[in-house]
Short mmCIF file of C-alpha atoms and ligand atoms in Angstrom, two decimals:
data_model
loop_
_atom_site.label_atom_id
_atom_site.label_comp_id
_atom_site.label_asym_id
_atom_site.label_seq_id
_atom_site.Cartn_x
_atom_site.Cartn_y
_atom_site.Cartn_z
CA MET A 1 -26.00 3.62 -13.47
CA GLU A 2 -23.16 5.14 -15.71
CA GLN A 3 -22.11 8.56 -14.37
CA ASN A 4 -19.90 9.12 -17.15
CA SER A 5 -18.08 6.92 -19.66
CA ARG A 6 -15.08 6.36 -17.34
CA GLY A 7 -16.61 3.30 -15.63
CA ILE A 8 -18.14 3.15 -12.13
CA TRP A 9 -17.97 0.35 -9.16
CA GLY A 10 -20.90 -2.16 -9.69
CA SER A 11 -21.91 -2.40 -6.23
CA ARG A 12 -21.16 -0.66 -2.84
CA LEU A 13 -19.61 -3.84 -1.57
CA GLY A 14 -17.66 -3.96 -4.72
CA PHE A 15 -16.27 -0.64 -4.04
CA ILE A 16 -15.20 -0.97 -0.59
CA LEU A 17 -13.56 -4.49 -1.32
CA ALA A 18 -11.82 -2.82 -4.50
CA ALA A 19 -10.42 -0.13 -2.08
CA ALA A 20 -9.51 -2.40 0.75
CA GLY A 21 -7.91 -4.76 -2.34
CA SER A 22 -5.50 -1.90 -2.93
CA ALA A 23 -4.90 -1.26 0.70
CA ILE A 24 -4.40 -4.64 1.59
CA GLY A 25 -1.24 -6.10 -0.08
CA LEU A 26 2.40 -6.64 0.59
CA GLY A 27 2.47 -3.45 2.76
CA ASN A 28 0.44 -5.59 5.15
CA ILE A 29 2.19 -9.10 5.28
CA TRP A 30 5.72 -8.27 3.97
CA ARG A 31 6.35 -4.70 4.99
CA TYR A 32 4.55 -4.14 8.15
CA PRO A 33 6.08 -6.97 10.01
CA TYR A 34 9.67 -6.40 8.51
CA VAL A 35 9.40 -2.35 9.66
CA THR A 36 7.74 -3.47 12.84
CA GLY A 37 10.95 -5.60 13.20
CA GLN A 38 13.36 -3.02 12.59
CA ASN A 39 11.81 -0.21 14.76
CA GLY A 40 11.62 -2.36 17.85
CA GLY A 41 8.23 -4.13 17.94
CA ALA A 42 5.20 -3.34 20.15
CA ALA A 43 5.92 0.52 20.78
CA PHE A 44 6.24 0.97 16.96
CA VAL A 45 2.85 -0.56 16.49
CA LEU A 46 1.06 1.73 18.71
CA LEU A 47 2.55 4.72 17.07
CA TYR A 48 1.30 3.00 13.92
CA VAL A 49 -2.07 2.62 15.06
CA GLY A 50 -2.08 6.14 16.13
CA CYS A 51 -1.24 7.33 12.64
CA VAL A 52 -3.78 5.47 10.94
CA LEU A 53 -6.50 6.98 13.22
CA LEU A 54 -5.02 10.56 13.41
CA VAL A 55 -3.57 10.95 9.74
CA GLY A 56 -4.37 8.07 7.77
CA LEU A 57 -8.51 7.71 8.17
CA PRO A 58 -9.00 11.73 7.80
CA VAL A 59 -6.75 11.68 4.52
CA LEU A 60 -8.84 8.81 3.07
CA ILE A 61 -11.80 10.45 3.62
CA ALA A 62 -10.40 13.66 1.97
CA GLU A 63 -8.81 11.82 -1.08
CA LEU A 64 -12.39 9.81 -1.82
CA SER A 65 -14.48 13.00 -1.59
CA LEU A 66 -12.12 14.92 -3.77
CA GLY A 67 -12.20 12.04 -6.32
CA ARG A 68 -15.92 11.49 -6.24
CA LYS A 69 -16.61 15.33 -6.51
CA THR A 70 -14.49 15.65 -9.65
CA THR A 71 -14.77 12.02 -11.13
CA LEU A 72 -11.02 12.51 -12.32
CA ASN A 73 -7.77 11.26 -11.97
CA PRO A 74 -5.35 13.16 -9.43
CA VAL A 75 -4.07 15.86 -11.82
CA GLY A 76 -7.58 16.65 -13.41
CA ALA A 77 -9.10 16.53 -9.84
CA PHE A 78 -6.94 19.62 -8.54
CA LYS A 79 -7.21 21.41 -12.03
CA ALA A 80 -10.79 20.94 -11.80
CA ILE A 81 -10.88 22.91 -8.47
CA VAL A 82 -8.26 25.49 -8.93
CA PRO A 83 -7.36 25.37 -12.72
CA LYS A 84 -4.12 27.32 -13.72
CA SER A 85 -2.55 26.98 -10.32
CA LEU A 86 0.30 24.90 -8.99
CA TRP A 87 -1.86 22.45 -7.13
CA PRO A 88 -2.12 19.68 -10.07
CA GLY A 89 1.48 19.61 -9.34
CA VAL A 90 0.56 17.32 -6.48
CA GLY A 91 -1.37 14.91 -8.93
CA TYR A 92 1.71 14.72 -11.04
CA LEU A 93 3.87 13.82 -8.03
CA GLY A 94 1.12 11.24 -7.12
CA VAL A 95 1.52 9.87 -10.78
CA LEU A 96 5.27 9.61 -10.65
CA THR A 97 5.18 7.97 -7.24
CA GLY A 98 2.77 5.40 -8.66
CA VAL A 99 5.41 4.36 -11.11
CA GLY A 100 8.07 4.77 -8.59
CA ILE A 101 6.44 2.57 -6.11
CA LEU A 102 5.16 0.10 -8.75
CA SER A 103 8.87 -0.44 -9.89
CA PHE A 104 10.14 -1.87 -6.67
CA TYR A 105 6.77 -3.40 -5.43
CA LEU A 106 6.82 -5.76 -8.52
CA VAL A 107 10.15 -6.88 -7.42
CA ILE A 108 8.83 -8.20 -4.01
CA ALA A 109 5.54 -9.45 -5.59
CA GLY A 110 7.65 -11.34 -8.05
CA TRP A 111 9.39 -13.04 -4.98
CA THR A 112 5.90 -14.04 -3.88
CA LEU A 113 5.52 -15.86 -7.37
CA GLY A 114 8.80 -17.30 -6.99
CA TYR A 115 7.89 -18.52 -3.67
CA LEU A 116 4.77 -20.06 -4.92
CA VAL A 117 6.81 -22.00 -7.25
CA ARG A 118 9.21 -23.09 -4.80
CA THR A 119 6.78 -24.30 -2.40
CA ILE A 120 5.44 -26.80 -5.36
CA ILE A 121 8.65 -27.67 -6.47
CA PRO A 122 11.18 -27.43 -3.55
CA SER A 123 14.53 -25.84 -4.40
CA SER A 124 18.02 -25.79 -2.66
CA GLU A 125 18.60 -22.34 -3.56
CA SER A 126 18.68 -20.24 -0.35
CA PHE A 127 16.66 -16.73 -0.34
CA ASP A 128 19.78 -14.72 -0.76
CA GLN A 129 20.82 -17.12 -4.02
CA PHE A 130 17.16 -16.75 -5.07
CA VAL A 131 17.14 -13.02 -5.11
CA ALA A 132 20.60 -12.80 -6.52
CA ASN A 133 19.68 -14.41 -9.76
CA PRO A 134 19.00 -12.12 -12.47
CA TYR A 135 16.93 -14.61 -14.64
CA GLU A 136 14.60 -15.26 -11.98
CA GLU A 137 14.33 -11.64 -10.66
CA ILE A 138 13.69 -10.40 -13.88
CA GLY A 139 11.35 -13.29 -15.32
CA TYR A 140 9.08 -12.90 -12.30
CA PHE A 141 9.30 -9.09 -12.11
CA LEU A 142 7.93 -9.10 -15.82
CA ALA A 143 5.48 -11.77 -14.89
CA PHE A 144 3.98 -10.00 -12.33
CA LEU A 145 3.81 -6.91 -14.57
CA GLY A 146 1.87 -8.92 -17.14
CA LEU A 147 -0.75 -9.91 -14.62
CA THR A 148 -1.16 -6.51 -13.50
CA MET A 149 -1.50 -5.07 -16.93
CA TYR A 150 -4.10 -7.83 -17.89
CA VAL A 151 -6.41 -6.79 -14.82
CA VAL A 152 -5.98 -3.01 -15.63
CA LEU A 153 -6.70 -3.57 -19.35
CA GLY A 154 -9.79 -5.29 -18.36
CA GLY A 155 -11.03 -1.64 -16.52
CA VAL A 156 -12.78 -0.71 -13.63
CA GLU A 157 -15.56 -3.08 -12.76
CA LYS A 158 -14.91 -6.64 -14.66
CA GLY A 159 -11.14 -6.27 -13.93
CA ILE A 160 -10.38 -4.85 -10.63
CA GLU A 161 -13.73 -5.26 -8.82
CA ARG A 162 -14.46 -8.89 -9.45
CA TRP A 163 -11.02 -10.17 -8.55
CA SER A 164 -11.08 -8.37 -4.96
CA LYS A 165 -14.57 -9.65 -4.02
CA PHE A 166 -13.88 -12.96 -2.71
CA LEU A 167 -10.35 -13.49 -2.40
CA MET A 168 -9.64 -10.83 0.28
CA PRO A 169 -12.03 -12.49 2.87
CA ALA A 170 -10.21 -15.81 1.99
CA LEU A 171 -6.76 -14.09 3.05
CA PHE A 172 -8.42 -13.16 6.12
CA VAL A 173 -9.52 -16.93 7.02
CA LEU A 174 -5.82 -18.26 5.90
CA VAL A 175 -3.88 -15.70 8.13
CA LEU A 176 -6.46 -16.76 11.16
CA LEU A 177 -5.30 -20.66 10.63
CA LEU A 178 -1.58 -19.88 10.49
CA ILE A 179 -1.51 -17.57 13.59
CA GLY A 180 -3.36 -20.56 15.30
CA TYR A 181 -0.60 -22.90 14.46
CA ASN A 182 2.30 -20.40 14.80
CA PHE A 183 1.30 -20.06 18.49
CA THR A 184 1.73 -23.38 19.19
CA LEU A 185 5.43 -23.12 18.12
CA GLU A 186 8.49 -23.44 20.61
CA GLY A 187 9.49 -20.03 21.74
CA ALA A 188 6.29 -18.46 20.31
CA SER A 189 5.77 -16.31 23.55
CA LYS A 190 8.92 -14.23 23.12
CA GLY A 191 7.62 -13.25 19.80
CA ILE A 192 4.35 -12.47 21.11
CA GLU A 193 6.06 -10.27 23.84
CA PHE A 194 8.04 -8.39 21.07
CA TYR A 195 5.07 -7.43 18.98
CA LEU A 196 2.74 -6.69 21.97
CA LYS A 197 4.94 -5.41 24.91
CA PRO A 198 5.90 -1.83 24.38
CA ASP A 199 9.36 -0.59 25.18
CA PHE A 200 8.91 3.24 24.66
CA SER A 201 12.97 3.63 24.88
CA LYS A 202 12.99 2.33 21.28
CA ILE A 203 11.25 5.38 19.90
CA GLN A 204 13.18 7.77 17.94
CA GLY A 205 12.56 10.25 14.94
CA SER A 206 13.01 7.75 12.64
CA THR A 207 10.69 5.44 14.37
CA VAL A 208 7.77 7.97 13.95
CA LEU A 209 8.64 8.41 10.17
CA ALA A 210 8.67 4.87 9.76
CA ALA A 211 5.24 4.57 11.38
CA LEU A 212 3.81 7.57 9.40
CA GLY A 213 5.19 6.25 6.14
CA GLN A 214 3.89 2.77 6.88
CA ALA A 215 0.43 4.18 7.50
CA PHE A 216 0.61 5.88 4.09
CA PHE A 217 1.76 3.13 2.16
CA SER A 218 -0.75 0.56 3.87
CA LEU A 219 -3.72 2.83 3.13
CA SER A 220 -2.50 3.55 -0.24
CA LEU A 221 -2.54 7.15 0.68
CA GLY A 222 -0.71 10.17 -0.86
CA MET A 223 -0.28 9.66 -4.28
CA GLY A 224 -4.19 9.92 -5.51
CA THR A 225 -5.05 6.18 -5.59
CA MET A 226 -7.81 7.03 -3.38
CA ILE A 227 -8.76 10.10 -5.20
CA THR A 228 -8.72 7.76 -8.55
CA TYR A 229 -10.83 4.94 -6.76
CA GLY A 230 -12.98 7.79 -5.37
CA SER A 231 -13.57 9.02 -8.77
CA TYR A 232 -15.49 5.78 -9.46
CA ILE A 233 -17.75 5.59 -6.78
CA SER A 234 -21.35 6.69 -7.12
CA LYS A 235 -23.30 9.23 -5.42
CA LYS A 236 -25.10 6.82 -3.36
CA GLU A 237 -22.01 5.99 -1.25
CA ASN A 238 -21.54 7.03 2.38
CA ILE A 239 -17.76 7.95 2.25
CA PRO A 240 -16.92 8.13 5.65
CA VAL A 241 -18.39 4.71 6.50
CA SER A 242 -16.64 3.12 3.56
CA ALA A 243 -13.48 4.82 4.63
CA VAL A 244 -13.64 3.27 8.26
CA ALA A 245 -14.39 0.00 6.60
CA VAL A 246 -11.08 -0.01 4.22
CA ALA A 247 -9.06 1.41 7.18
CA LEU A 248 -10.41 -1.06 9.52
CA SER A 249 -9.67 -3.97 7.50
CA ASP A 250 -6.21 -2.85 6.45
CA THR A 251 -5.26 -2.44 9.97
CA THR A 252 -6.52 -5.76 10.90
CA ILE A 253 -4.84 -7.63 8.41
CA ALA A 254 -1.73 -5.86 9.22
CA PHE A 255 -2.17 -6.41 12.89
CA LEU A 256 -2.95 -10.20 12.38
CA ALA A 257 -0.02 -10.56 9.96
CA GLY A 258 2.42 -9.27 12.92
CA LEU A 259 0.65 -12.16 15.04
CA MET A 260 1.60 -14.51 12.37
CA ILE A 261 5.09 -13.70 11.69
CA PHE A 262 6.66 -12.74 15.19
CA PRO A 263 5.99 -15.94 16.96
CA ALA A 264 7.47 -18.09 14.19
CA LEU A 265 10.29 -15.71 13.86
CA PHE A 266 11.51 -16.36 17.28
CA SER A 267 10.76 -19.83 16.94
CA VAL A 268 12.96 -20.34 13.87
CA GLY A 269 15.53 -18.03 15.22
CA VAL A 270 15.34 -15.36 12.54
CA GLU A 271 16.53 -11.87 13.75
CA PRO A 272 13.51 -9.39 13.68
CA THR A 273 15.75 -6.64 12.13
CA SER A 274 16.41 -8.67 9.31
CA GLY A 275 14.64 -6.12 6.73
CA PRO A 276 12.82 -7.03 3.55
CA ALA A 277 13.91 -10.72 3.56
CA LEU A 278 11.83 -11.40 6.87
CA VAL A 279 8.78 -12.96 5.85
CA PHE A 280 10.52 -14.94 3.08
CA ASN A 281 12.91 -16.20 5.54
CA VAL A 282 10.72 -17.33 8.16
CA LEU A 283 7.34 -18.51 6.56
CA PRO A 284 8.94 -21.04 4.38
CA ARG A 285 10.56 -22.77 7.12
CA VAL A 286 7.00 -22.93 9.29
CA PHE A 287 5.37 -24.35 6.33
CA GLU A 288 8.05 -27.14 6.26
CA THR A 289 7.32 -28.15 9.78
CA MET A 290 3.77 -28.10 9.34
CA PRO A 291 1.64 -31.01 8.65
CA GLY A 292 0.06 -30.31 5.31
CA GLY A 293 2.57 -27.47 5.12
CA THR A 294 3.02 -27.43 1.26
CA ILE A 295 -1.00 -27.11 0.70
CA VAL A 296 -0.90 -24.22 3.49
CA GLY A 297 2.07 -22.72 1.71
CA VAL A 298 0.72 -22.79 -1.62
CA ALA A 299 -2.71 -21.36 -0.37
CA PHE A 300 -0.66 -18.75 1.24
CA PHE A 301 1.50 -17.56 -1.69
CA LEU A 302 -1.50 -17.80 -4.09
CA LEU A 303 -3.73 -15.36 -1.63
CA LEU A 304 -0.59 -13.14 -1.11
CA ILE A 305 -0.08 -12.81 -4.96
CA ILE A 306 -3.75 -11.79 -5.32
CA ALA A 307 -3.55 -9.38 -2.33
CA ALA A 308 -0.08 -7.96 -4.02
CA LEU A 309 -2.16 -7.98 -7.39
CA THR A 310 -5.12 -5.97 -6.29
CA SER A 311 -2.60 -3.49 -5.03
CA THR A 312 -0.29 -3.22 -8.13
CA VAL A 313 -3.33 -2.68 -10.10
CA SER A 314 -4.27 0.21 -8.35
CA LEU A 315 -0.71 1.66 -8.46
CA LEU A 316 -0.84 1.26 -12.35
CA GLU A 317 -4.43 2.55 -12.33
CA VAL A 318 -3.41 6.10 -11.27
CA PRO A 319 -0.89 6.99 -14.23
CA VAL A 320 -3.13 5.17 -16.57
CA ALA A 321 -6.15 7.22 -15.59
CA PHE A 322 -4.24 10.30 -15.81
CA LEU A 323 -3.21 9.42 -19.47
CA VAL A 324 -6.88 8.36 -20.23
CA ASP A 325 -8.48 11.52 -18.84
CA GLU A 326 -6.22 14.33 -19.27
CA LYS A 327 -4.44 13.04 -22.57
CA LYS A 328 -7.30 11.30 -24.12
CA TRP A 329 -5.12 8.15 -24.68
CA SER A 330 -6.79 4.78 -25.10
CA ARG A 331 -6.28 2.48 -21.94
CA LYS A 332 -4.43 0.46 -23.98
CA LYS A 333 -1.82 2.68 -24.93
CA ALA A 334 -1.55 4.19 -21.65
CA VAL A 335 -1.18 0.82 -20.05
CA TRP A 336 1.48 -0.20 -22.31
CA VAL A 337 3.55 3.05 -22.28
CA ILE A 338 3.31 2.94 -18.29
CA ALA A 339 4.23 -0.67 -17.95
CA LEU A 340 7.42 0.13 -20.26
CA MET A 341 8.48 3.27 -17.77
CA THR A 342 8.09 0.50 -14.88
CA ILE A 343 10.34 -1.74 -16.39
CA LEU A 344 12.91 0.89 -16.94
CA ALA A 345 12.53 2.35 -13.34
CA GLY A 346 12.31 -1.18 -11.81
CA MET A 347 15.43 -2.97 -13.23
CA PRO A 348 17.94 -1.55 -10.86
CA SER A 349 15.55 -2.64 -7.75
CA ALA A 350 15.39 -6.04 -9.40
CA LEU A 351 19.01 -6.21 -9.53
CA SER A 352 19.91 -4.66 -6.36
CA GLN A 353 19.78 -7.87 -4.33
CA GLY A 354 23.24 -9.05 -4.96
CA THR A 355 23.09 -9.34 -8.90
CA VAL A 356 24.88 -5.94 -9.72
CA ALA A 357 27.42 -4.67 -7.04
CA TRP A 358 26.64 -1.17 -7.33
CA PHE A 359 22.91 -1.46 -7.04
CA THR A 360 23.07 -3.61 -3.88
CA ASN A 361 25.62 -1.46 -2.06
CA VAL A 362 24.69 2.02 -2.91
CA GLU A 363 23.70 4.25 0.35
CA PHE A 364 21.49 6.98 0.21
CA LEU A 365 18.70 8.60 2.54
CA GLY A 366 20.28 5.84 5.36
CA GLN A 367 19.26 2.98 3.25
CA GLN A 368 21.53 0.55 1.57
CA GLY A 369 20.71 -0.87 -1.97
CA PHE A 370 18.59 0.38 -4.54
CA LEU A 371 15.19 -1.34 -3.77
CA SER A 372 15.45 0.09 -0.13
CA ILE A 373 16.42 3.64 -1.32
CA MET A 374 13.21 3.41 -3.82
CA ASN A 375 11.13 2.34 -0.80
CA ARG A 376 12.14 5.03 1.45
CA LEU A 377 12.13 7.90 -1.20
CA PHE A 378 8.78 6.87 -2.48
CA SER A 379 6.84 5.53 0.41
CA ASP A 380 8.16 7.28 3.36
CA ILE A 381 8.83 10.74 1.76
CA SER A 382 6.95 11.00 -1.22
CA LEU A 383 3.79 9.79 0.21
CA PRO A 384 3.50 11.53 3.44
CA VAL A 385 4.64 15.14 1.03
CA GLY A 386 1.59 14.41 -1.20
CA GLY A 387 -0.72 13.55 1.87
CA LEU A 388 0.63 16.84 3.37
CA PHE A 389 -0.44 18.96 0.24
CA ILE A 390 -3.60 16.69 0.02
CA CYS A 391 -4.70 17.96 3.49
CA LEU A 392 -3.82 21.67 2.86
CA PHE A 393 -5.69 21.41 -0.33
CA VAL A 394 -8.83 20.07 0.91
CA GLY A 395 -8.47 21.77 4.13
CA TRP A 396 -7.82 25.33 3.11
CA VAL A 397 -8.13 25.53 -0.70
CA TRP A 398 -10.93 23.62 -1.90
CA GLY A 399 -12.16 24.04 1.85
CA THR A 400 -13.78 21.48 4.27
CA LYS A 401 -17.31 23.22 3.89
CA ASN A 402 -17.10 22.11 0.07
CA ALA A 403 -15.67 18.89 0.79
CA LEU A 404 -18.59 18.09 3.44
CA GLU A 405 -21.24 19.25 0.64
CA GLU A 406 -19.67 16.43 -1.29
CA ILE A 407 -19.28 13.93 1.97
CA ARG A 408 -23.04 14.78 2.73
CA ILE A 409 -24.47 13.08 -0.41
CA GLY A 410 -25.11 9.48 0.41
CA ALA A 411 -24.26 9.82 4.12
CA ASP A 412 -26.73 9.65 6.99
CA GLU A 413 -27.21 12.39 9.80
CA GLN A 414 -24.94 10.63 12.09
CA THR A 415 -22.20 10.33 9.99
CA ILE A 416 -22.43 14.00 9.04
CA ARG A 417 -22.44 15.08 12.98
CA LEU A 418 -19.20 13.32 13.28
CA MET A 419 -17.49 15.31 10.53
CA GLY A 420 -16.69 18.51 12.44
CA PHE A 421 -14.05 16.60 14.21
CA TRP A 422 -12.80 15.41 10.58
CA GLN A 423 -12.53 19.16 9.49
CA PHE A 424 -10.38 19.75 12.53
CA LEU A 425 -8.04 16.84 11.76
CA VAL A 426 -7.57 17.65 8.19
CA LYS A 427 -7.13 21.42 8.75
CA TYR A 428 -4.80 21.57 11.74
CA VAL A 429 -3.57 18.08 13.24
CA CYS A 430 -2.68 16.25 10.03
CA PRO A 431 -0.83 18.84 8.12
CA VAL A 432 1.16 19.69 11.49
CA VAL A 433 1.86 16.15 12.27
CA ILE A 434 3.03 15.45 8.90
CA ALA A 435 5.08 18.49 8.63
CA ALA A 436 6.78 18.00 11.96
CA VAL A 437 7.54 14.28 10.86
CA LEU A 438 8.94 15.22 7.38
CA LEU A 439 11.29 18.28 8.86
CA ASN A 440 12.16 15.70 11.48
CA ILE A 441 14.16 13.57 8.83
CA PHE A 442 16.12 16.45 7.41
CA GLY A 443 17.45 16.94 10.82
CA VAL A 444 15.45 20.48 11.83
CA PHE A 445 14.57 19.45 15.35
N1 LIG B 1 -1.39 -0.10 -0.12
C1 LIG B 1 -0.50 -1.12 -0.85
C2 LIG B 1 -0.02 -2.23 0.38
O1 LIG B 1 -0.06 -2.21 1.30
C3 LIG B 1 0.40 -0.68 -1.53
C4 LIG B 1 0.18 0.52 -2.26
C5 LIG B 1 0.44 2.10 -1.85
C6 LIG B 1 -0.78 0.66 -3.29
C7 LIG B 1 0.21 2.94 -2.68
C8 LIG B 1 -1.27 1.75 -4.08
C9 LIG B 1 -0.88 3.23 -3.49
O2 LIG B 1 0.50 -3.44 -0.20
#
């Protein structure tokens, strides 16, 4: 079974669930609802789905095939195909982006740990007080980092795969249950309308960027996560079919998270534009009113923690795989060094929620606060930039013909026939769309 000593997924379902585990995370349940809220609701949802289908899915297939072909980390993958060129720079950008995203993602992941504790032991602290408390912020950040390190030290199959297998389906069921309950809340219909009835006058250039950034973030694209995860797939796997399964489950969970949040939001009277605090301000209030709410709340935050963990693991795995493959470090050393870098990079974000005034108020890229700036810089800009180069690389340098050779292995005839359309998307549509959206933020149009 082993292709080489790097490790390989134990089963087909194991791989799909691990990749879906990377994709499904805070991006779906924390980020998607607040970004949707900030961008006007239903019209944004349509744009988002469009970005997933036209750009996300093709890039996902491109990353997975590049990874399986080379069985390497993002830097090594580019090197293997064109040594002595600037292309591995795209891989380096991915490694850097991994640390960048992880550094603020762990802060939010820490909030989910904190909210699990607060659901069990009620606290009189408001959300704003909670996030401004440096001991809690840093403590939970470090705790979540520790959990992530523990899983990544375990390696590919035993560490990552085992966790994803049955916890993702459990999250799905719990979200459905909460939707059912939230629909019965007073004022729920207003939320459903906001979420599902598009008002196209709300679409601006920044809306499109937000939709594209959200698609990249949610599908874990543009920084080589899927190159890395692809490098652990066996040659028996049908790549396009796996990619569709991953994208479908990710988008479904995000869509359902919206159905869960928006009715509740209007019912408890929180503003849809309230930003990163949104989910944390809304859901605990729902749990309070709900019969058996404590148990539901505990189950919800537990599953959210697991969902976040399968994502932080995939974020840490990219720089670790790079150091293990390219620098021949031991997994252990790589994990510890990246963890220390993540702590350094993450402290300003952890202290940016009212603890340290400068980190809280600093403005850049249209965002206020260090955490929001990191989020904009790495998720909305760095991921699409990486994705643009991945498309150009697979479309024009490695070539979709060669990519197809790889995709053909393990795929059936019917799937292959559809790949002509994929070639067209990767070569022309994706680069043009991504470039246009990026140029737009720099005010070119
Ligand atoms: N996709 C993850 C989420 O939605 C976050 C992530 C982004 C993971 C990029 C890996 C790479 O939570």
